[in-house]
Amino acid sequence: MSKQKHQSALHESGSKPASANVNPNSAQKIRASRKSKFSEENLLQQLLDGNKTALGRAITLVESNQFSHREKAQQLLEGALPYSQRSIRIGITGVPGVGKSTFIESFGTYLIKQGKKVAVLAVDPSSSVSHGSILGDKTRMENLVTEENAFIRPSASGTSLGGVAKKTRESIILCEAAGFDVILIETVGVGQSETTVHSMTDFFLLLKLAGAGDELQGIKRGIIEMADAIVINKADGDNIKAAREAKLEFNRALQLYPSKESGWKPKVALSSALEQTGIDSVWELIKEFEKLGKENGFFLKNRKEQNKFWLLQTINEHLKNRFYQNPVMKNELEIQLKAIENNKVTAFAAADLLIEKFENLA
């Protein structure tokens, strides 16, 4: 096996700038050929065959904001839908610095060794100033990215709240259709209310740190109330004692919460992604949860309820897009913004006027 095959993501790029001697016409032809390669009607078939390049292009298509891509994306999703619903969807969240990417790399590598195909949908926060995003998760997961049965897709959160990207749910469907049986959704660092990821996953895993004041969060409502498991990460070295104490505190705190509809009692576990300890225990917890949910019918019921929720969310998104993209409303919106700036109208009155005008257009 060649040495090149084991090169990490950091080494593969080589950090070399593009050559100034590249012929512009040749470069254009290469870009055109790449674009056309999967633009035919066989994109869906190649996706269903497990082609990771086709999967990447499919996700790019559904994430596109171009109006001309919407119909194609919808057709692709409708074609992929009958082949989805075959995975376990796991949301992984926690405060920035808790070690989400390192944990996912260790967890994903472990699952691949168990014969699983693992897709990671990683969401990076977008800057509210420049609107840019680093999208560095492939670099962080430099070992997992080289695995044949792994697919890592970083996306920017954009203006979406809830720790996920705008099209994360659609990306889940495409990953399932491509044959990935474990979908890991890594959120941005979330707070108490940003829990949209809970509405698109089967199992909600919350990573915590010991000795960082996080123990007090155990008695608060919000994100912990939704967690199916709490994992105290970085339980290694001098931090082991503090991690064990944190585990006891969280176990006590979980006793204060009412029973879940699923019949599942949330568990607390320790792990060290660095030393790769406790990873197998986390997977056993998830399998136990899945088994219970399928036996008592909650697993399927929860997915049906999530589909209803996303129907309403899709309608809201569609109406919002129609409002802001309508040429008449764009002009009217500018007029009302000027009126607000000159203190001629309140924001509430302006909103009512705009909505009434939009309803008349419809």
XYZ file of C-alpha atoms in Angstrom:
362
model
C 0.000 0.000 0.000
C 1.513 3.299 -1.040
C 2.559 5.966 1.396
C 0.514 8.538 -0.512
C -2.733 6.771 0.314
C -2.207 7.445 4.013
C -1.501 11.134 3.619
C -3.659 13.228 5.939
C -5.907 16.028 4.808
C -3.292 18.494 6.030
C -0.639 16.991 3.773
C -2.787 16.356 0.737
C -3.184 20.044 -0.042
C 0.514 20.727 0.388
C -0.434 24.385 0.953
C 0.966 25.203 -2.499
C -0.408 28.229 -4.324
C -1.873 27.761 -7.764
C 0.694 27.974 -10.531
C 0.710 31.179 -12.518
C 1.539 29.131 -15.628
C -1.843 27.366 -15.796
C -3.512 28.044 -19.135
C -6.845 29.832 -18.446
C -8.574 28.009 -21.309
C -7.433 24.621 -20.003
C -8.583 25.504 -16.506
C -11.978 26.515 -17.864
C -12.326 23.226 -19.756
C -11.467 21.248 -16.611
C -14.039 23.157 -14.572
C -16.661 22.658 -17.283
C -15.996 18.920 -17.460
C -16.290 18.612 -13.679
C -19.601 20.448 -13.720
C -21.045 18.360 -16.539
C -19.845 15.017 -15.208
C -22.708 14.696 -12.753
C -25.218 17.093 -14.291
C -26.942 14.388 -16.316
C -30.011 12.451 -15.210
C -27.745 9.715 -13.870
C -26.774 11.803 -10.815
C -29.442 10.048 -8.749
C -28.310 6.612 -9.914
C -24.679 7.356 -9.099
C -25.809 8.637 -5.713
C -27.717 5.406 -5.072
C -24.615 3.468 -6.120
C -22.748 5.086 -3.232
C -20.579 7.414 -5.308
C -19.253 9.976 -2.800
C -18.479 12.544 -5.503
C -22.083 12.340 -6.697
C -23.246 12.707 -3.084
C -21.145 15.849 -2.678
C -22.573 17.352 -5.857
C -26.106 16.419 -4.813
C -25.703 18.225 -1.486
C -24.258 21.243 -3.284
C -27.313 21.256 -5.540
C -29.835 21.252 -2.663
C -27.817 23.883 -0.792
C -27.788 26.194 -3.812
C -29.727 29.444 -3.537
C -30.114 29.726 -7.310
C -33.727 29.609 -8.383
C -32.858 27.488 -11.448
C -31.529 24.723 -9.180
C -34.655 24.345 -7.033
C -36.639 22.122 -9.382
C -33.634 19.864 -10.022
C -32.950 19.612 -6.291
C -36.583 18.751 -5.579
C -36.597 16.011 -8.215
C -33.382 14.604 -6.778
C -34.777 14.547 -3.245
C -38.013 12.900 -4.378
C -35.993 10.230 -6.151
C -33.776 9.665 -3.109
C -36.573 9.622 -0.511
C -37.692 5.982 -1.028
C -34.129 4.869 -0.312
C -33.730 6.867 2.907
C -34.965 6.070 6.435
C -32.366 3.307 6.772
C -29.927 4.877 9.185
C -29.559 5.948 12.778
C -29.311 9.742 12.932
C -27.191 11.048 15.790
C -26.968 14.709 16.729
C -23.786 15.695 18.570
C -23.604 19.055 20.279
C -21.767 20.904 23.000
C -20.064 24.174 23.784
C -17.121 25.302 21.616
C -13.914 23.627 22.752
C -15.597 20.538 24.180
C -13.904 18.389 21.533
C -16.772 17.606 19.153
C -14.605 17.098 16.076
C -12.053 14.937 17.887
C -14.818 12.860 19.451
C -16.546 12.392 16.090
C -13.310 11.289 14.451
C -12.713 8.650 17.151
C -16.372 7.608 17.166
C -16.611 7.466 13.371
C -13.416 5.438 13.071
C -14.722 2.996 15.683
C -18.031 2.593 13.811
C -16.259 1.926 10.510
C -14.309 -0.850 12.219
C -17.696 -2.291 13.223
C -18.629 -2.441 9.535
C -20.658 0.761 9.373
C -20.687 3.453 6.690
C -20.494 6.817 8.405
C -21.513 10.233 7.080
C -20.588 13.352 9.040
C -22.531 16.548 8.414
C -20.491 19.186 10.207
C -21.837 22.699 10.623
C -19.461 25.634 11.109
C -20.668 29.017 12.360
C -20.833 31.843 9.835
C -19.490 35.267 10.657
C -22.195 37.873 11.219
C -19.772 40.470 9.844
C -18.119 38.910 6.786
C -20.679 36.056 6.423
C -17.747 33.696 5.843
C -17.072 30.333 7.470
C -13.834 28.378 7.959
C -15.279 24.925 7.137
C -12.244 23.279 8.704
C -13.760 20.009 9.912
C -12.134 17.897 7.217
C -8.783 19.203 8.395
C -9.612 18.437 12.026
C -10.702 14.892 11.125
C -7.610 14.146 9.081
C -7.673 10.383 9.740
C -11.398 9.807 9.299
C -11.437 11.705 5.996
C -9.135 9.074 4.434
C -11.498 6.176 5.265
C -13.298 4.666 2.269
C -16.538 4.222 4.234
C -16.593 7.759 5.595
C -18.062 10.918 4.094
C -17.498 14.310 5.700
C -19.407 17.348 4.524
C -18.804 20.712 6.221
C -21.473 23.370 5.700
C -21.855 26.939 6.879
C -24.666 27.710 9.301
C -25.429 30.934 7.428
C -28.436 32.684 8.935
C -29.911 29.438 10.270
C -30.467 29.136 13.988
C -30.395 25.942 16.001
C -26.794 24.960 15.392
C -27.412 23.461 11.955
C -27.262 24.545 8.326
C -30.307 25.459 6.260
C -30.336 22.231 4.245
C -29.010 19.757 6.821
C -32.202 17.715 6.808
C -32.151 17.337 3.028
C -28.488 16.323 3.244
C -29.441 13.560 5.697
C -31.862 12.095 3.135
C -29.191 12.127 0.426
C -26.607 10.478 2.701
C -29.050 7.713 3.595
C -29.879 7.136 -0.066
C -26.138 6.817 -0.753
C -25.987 3.899 1.686
C -24.616 5.497 4.845
C -26.170 3.780 7.847
C -24.887 6.116 10.583
C -25.362 9.874 10.120
C -23.519 12.124 12.579
C -24.653 15.736 12.682
C -22.115 17.969 14.408
C -23.627 21.295 15.379
C -21.975 24.603 16.055
C -21.441 25.350 19.743
C -24.975 25.762 21.045
C -26.709 27.402 23.974
C -29.874 26.671 25.895
C -32.427 27.236 23.130
C -30.611 26.422 19.878
C -31.890 22.874 19.551
C -33.108 22.504 15.964
C -30.812 19.498 15.576
C -33.088 17.639 18.004
C -35.908 17.852 15.460
C -33.981 15.956 12.780
C -32.175 13.211 14.709
C -33.048 9.977 16.481
C -30.482 10.248 19.250
C -29.301 13.500 20.820
C -25.813 13.360 22.328
C -24.551 16.216 24.468
C -20.819 16.555 25.122
C -19.751 18.213 28.361
C -16.518 19.180 30.080
C -15.646 18.587 33.715
C -14.279 21.417 35.831
C -15.618 24.150 33.556
C -18.689 25.108 35.581
C -20.847 22.923 33.323
C -22.141 20.858 36.260
C -24.502 23.683 37.210
C -26.141 23.453 33.814
C -27.498 20.052 34.836
C -30.340 21.614 36.814
C -31.427 23.943 33.981
C -34.094 23.282 31.421
C -33.249 23.526 27.747
C -30.708 21.560 25.835
C -29.918 19.080 28.630
C -33.598 18.229 28.930
C -33.510 17.047 25.314
C -30.327 14.991 25.634
C -30.588 11.202 25.368
C -27.053 10.864 26.694
C -24.516 13.173 28.270
C -20.882 12.332 27.640
C -18.194 13.914 29.793
C -15.421 14.270 27.235
C -11.680 14.686 27.828
C -11.834 12.231 30.754
C -8.122 11.578 30.716
C -4.911 12.497 32.542
C -5.387 14.771 35.543
C -8.991 15.382 34.547
C -10.255 11.851 35.306
C -11.212 12.604 38.929
C -13.101 15.771 37.958
C -14.851 13.881 35.136
C -16.067 11.176 37.521
C -17.389 13.811 39.931
C -19.153 15.564 37.042
C -20.751 12.271 36.043
C -22.221 11.883 39.537
C -23.548 15.458 39.464
C -25.228 15.010 36.095
C -26.746 11.686 37.144
C -28.291 13.415 40.161
C -29.526 16.300 38.019
C -31.201 13.970 35.500
C -33.325 12.548 38.301
C -35.134 15.913 38.438
C -36.504 15.571 34.914
C -39.780 13.821 34.060
C -39.734 10.546 32.141
C -39.310 10.807 28.377
C -42.077 9.755 26.007
C -39.651 7.255 24.495
C -39.403 5.386 27.789
C -35.658 5.953 27.676
C -33.791 7.095 30.754
C -30.884 9.382 29.736
C -27.455 8.054 30.673
C -24.184 9.752 31.550
C -20.892 8.350 30.263
C -17.197 9.222 30.270
C -14.989 9.309 27.216
C -11.593 10.394 26.011
C -11.488 10.958 22.284
C -7.751 11.518 22.586
C -7.095 8.145 24.241
C -10.088 6.531 22.486
C -11.627 5.251 25.696
C -15.360 5.035 26.379
C -16.219 5.255 22.669
C -17.541 1.681 22.579
C -19.756 2.382 25.622
C -21.361 5.337 23.860
C -22.213 3.174 20.841
C -23.709 0.500 23.118
C -25.938 3.182 24.666
C -27.141 4.272 21.238
C -27.891 0.688 20.162
C -29.813 0.135 23.397
C -31.816 3.308 22.747
C -32.579 2.266 19.159
C -33.679 -1.218 20.236
C -36.041 0.169 22.891
C -37.504 2.779 20.522
C -38.210 0.244 17.791
C -39.770 -2.220 20.224
C -42.174 0.297 21.785
C -42.893 2.115 18.495
C -41.398 5.461 19.529
C -38.613 5.407 16.929
C -41.009 5.421 13.963
C -43.513 7.724 15.680
C -40.791 10.282 16.378
C -39.714 10.341 12.729
C -43.303 10.869 11.594
C -43.690 13.781 14.012
C -40.423 15.249 12.749
C -41.715 15.042 9.168
C -44.820 17.024 10.178
C -42.639 19.628 11.884
C -40.485 20.000 8.774
C -43.575 20.387 6.594
C -44.460 23.505 8.596
C -40.860 24.714 8.538
C -40.702 24.269 4.755
C -43.912 26.257 4.283
C -42.531 29.067 6.460
C -39.285 29.106 4.486
C -41.123 29.097 1.150
C -43.382 31.992 2.138
C -40.420 33.984 3.429
C -38.508 33.459 0.193
C -41.511 34.476 -1.915
C -41.899 37.658 0.128
C -38.281 38.791 -0.069
C -37.719 37.789 -3.693
C -40.831 39.490 -5.035
C -39.757 42.631 -6.985
C -42.764 44.639 -5.807
C -42.148 43.734 -2.178
C -38.457 44.556 -2.470
C -39.390 48.099 -3.521
C -42.089 48.431 -0.844
C -39.687 47.159 1.806
C -37.147 49.858 0.925
C -39.878 52.509 1.196
C -40.925 51.313 4.652
C -37.341 51.063 5.861
C -36.820 54.694 4.895
C -40.061 55.638 6.664
C -38.889 53.894 9.840
C -35.513 55.623 9.589
C -37.294 59.007 9.402
C -39.601 58.140 12.328
C -42.697 58.341 10.116
C -44.012 54.889 10.993
C -43.447 52.211 13.618
C -41.869 48.884 12.706
C -45.079 47.072 13.642
C -47.303 49.259 11.465
C -44.870 48.942 8.558
C -44.865 45.163 8.909
C -48.672 45.031 8.860
C -48.771 47.228 5.756
C -46.194 45.070 3.927
C -47.930 41.811 4.793
C -51.311 43.179 3.673
C -49.805 44.307 0.359
C -48.162 40.904 -0.117
C -51.485 39.128 0.517
C -53.150 41.309 -2.105
C -50.446 40.378 -4.620
C -51.046 36.704 -3.971
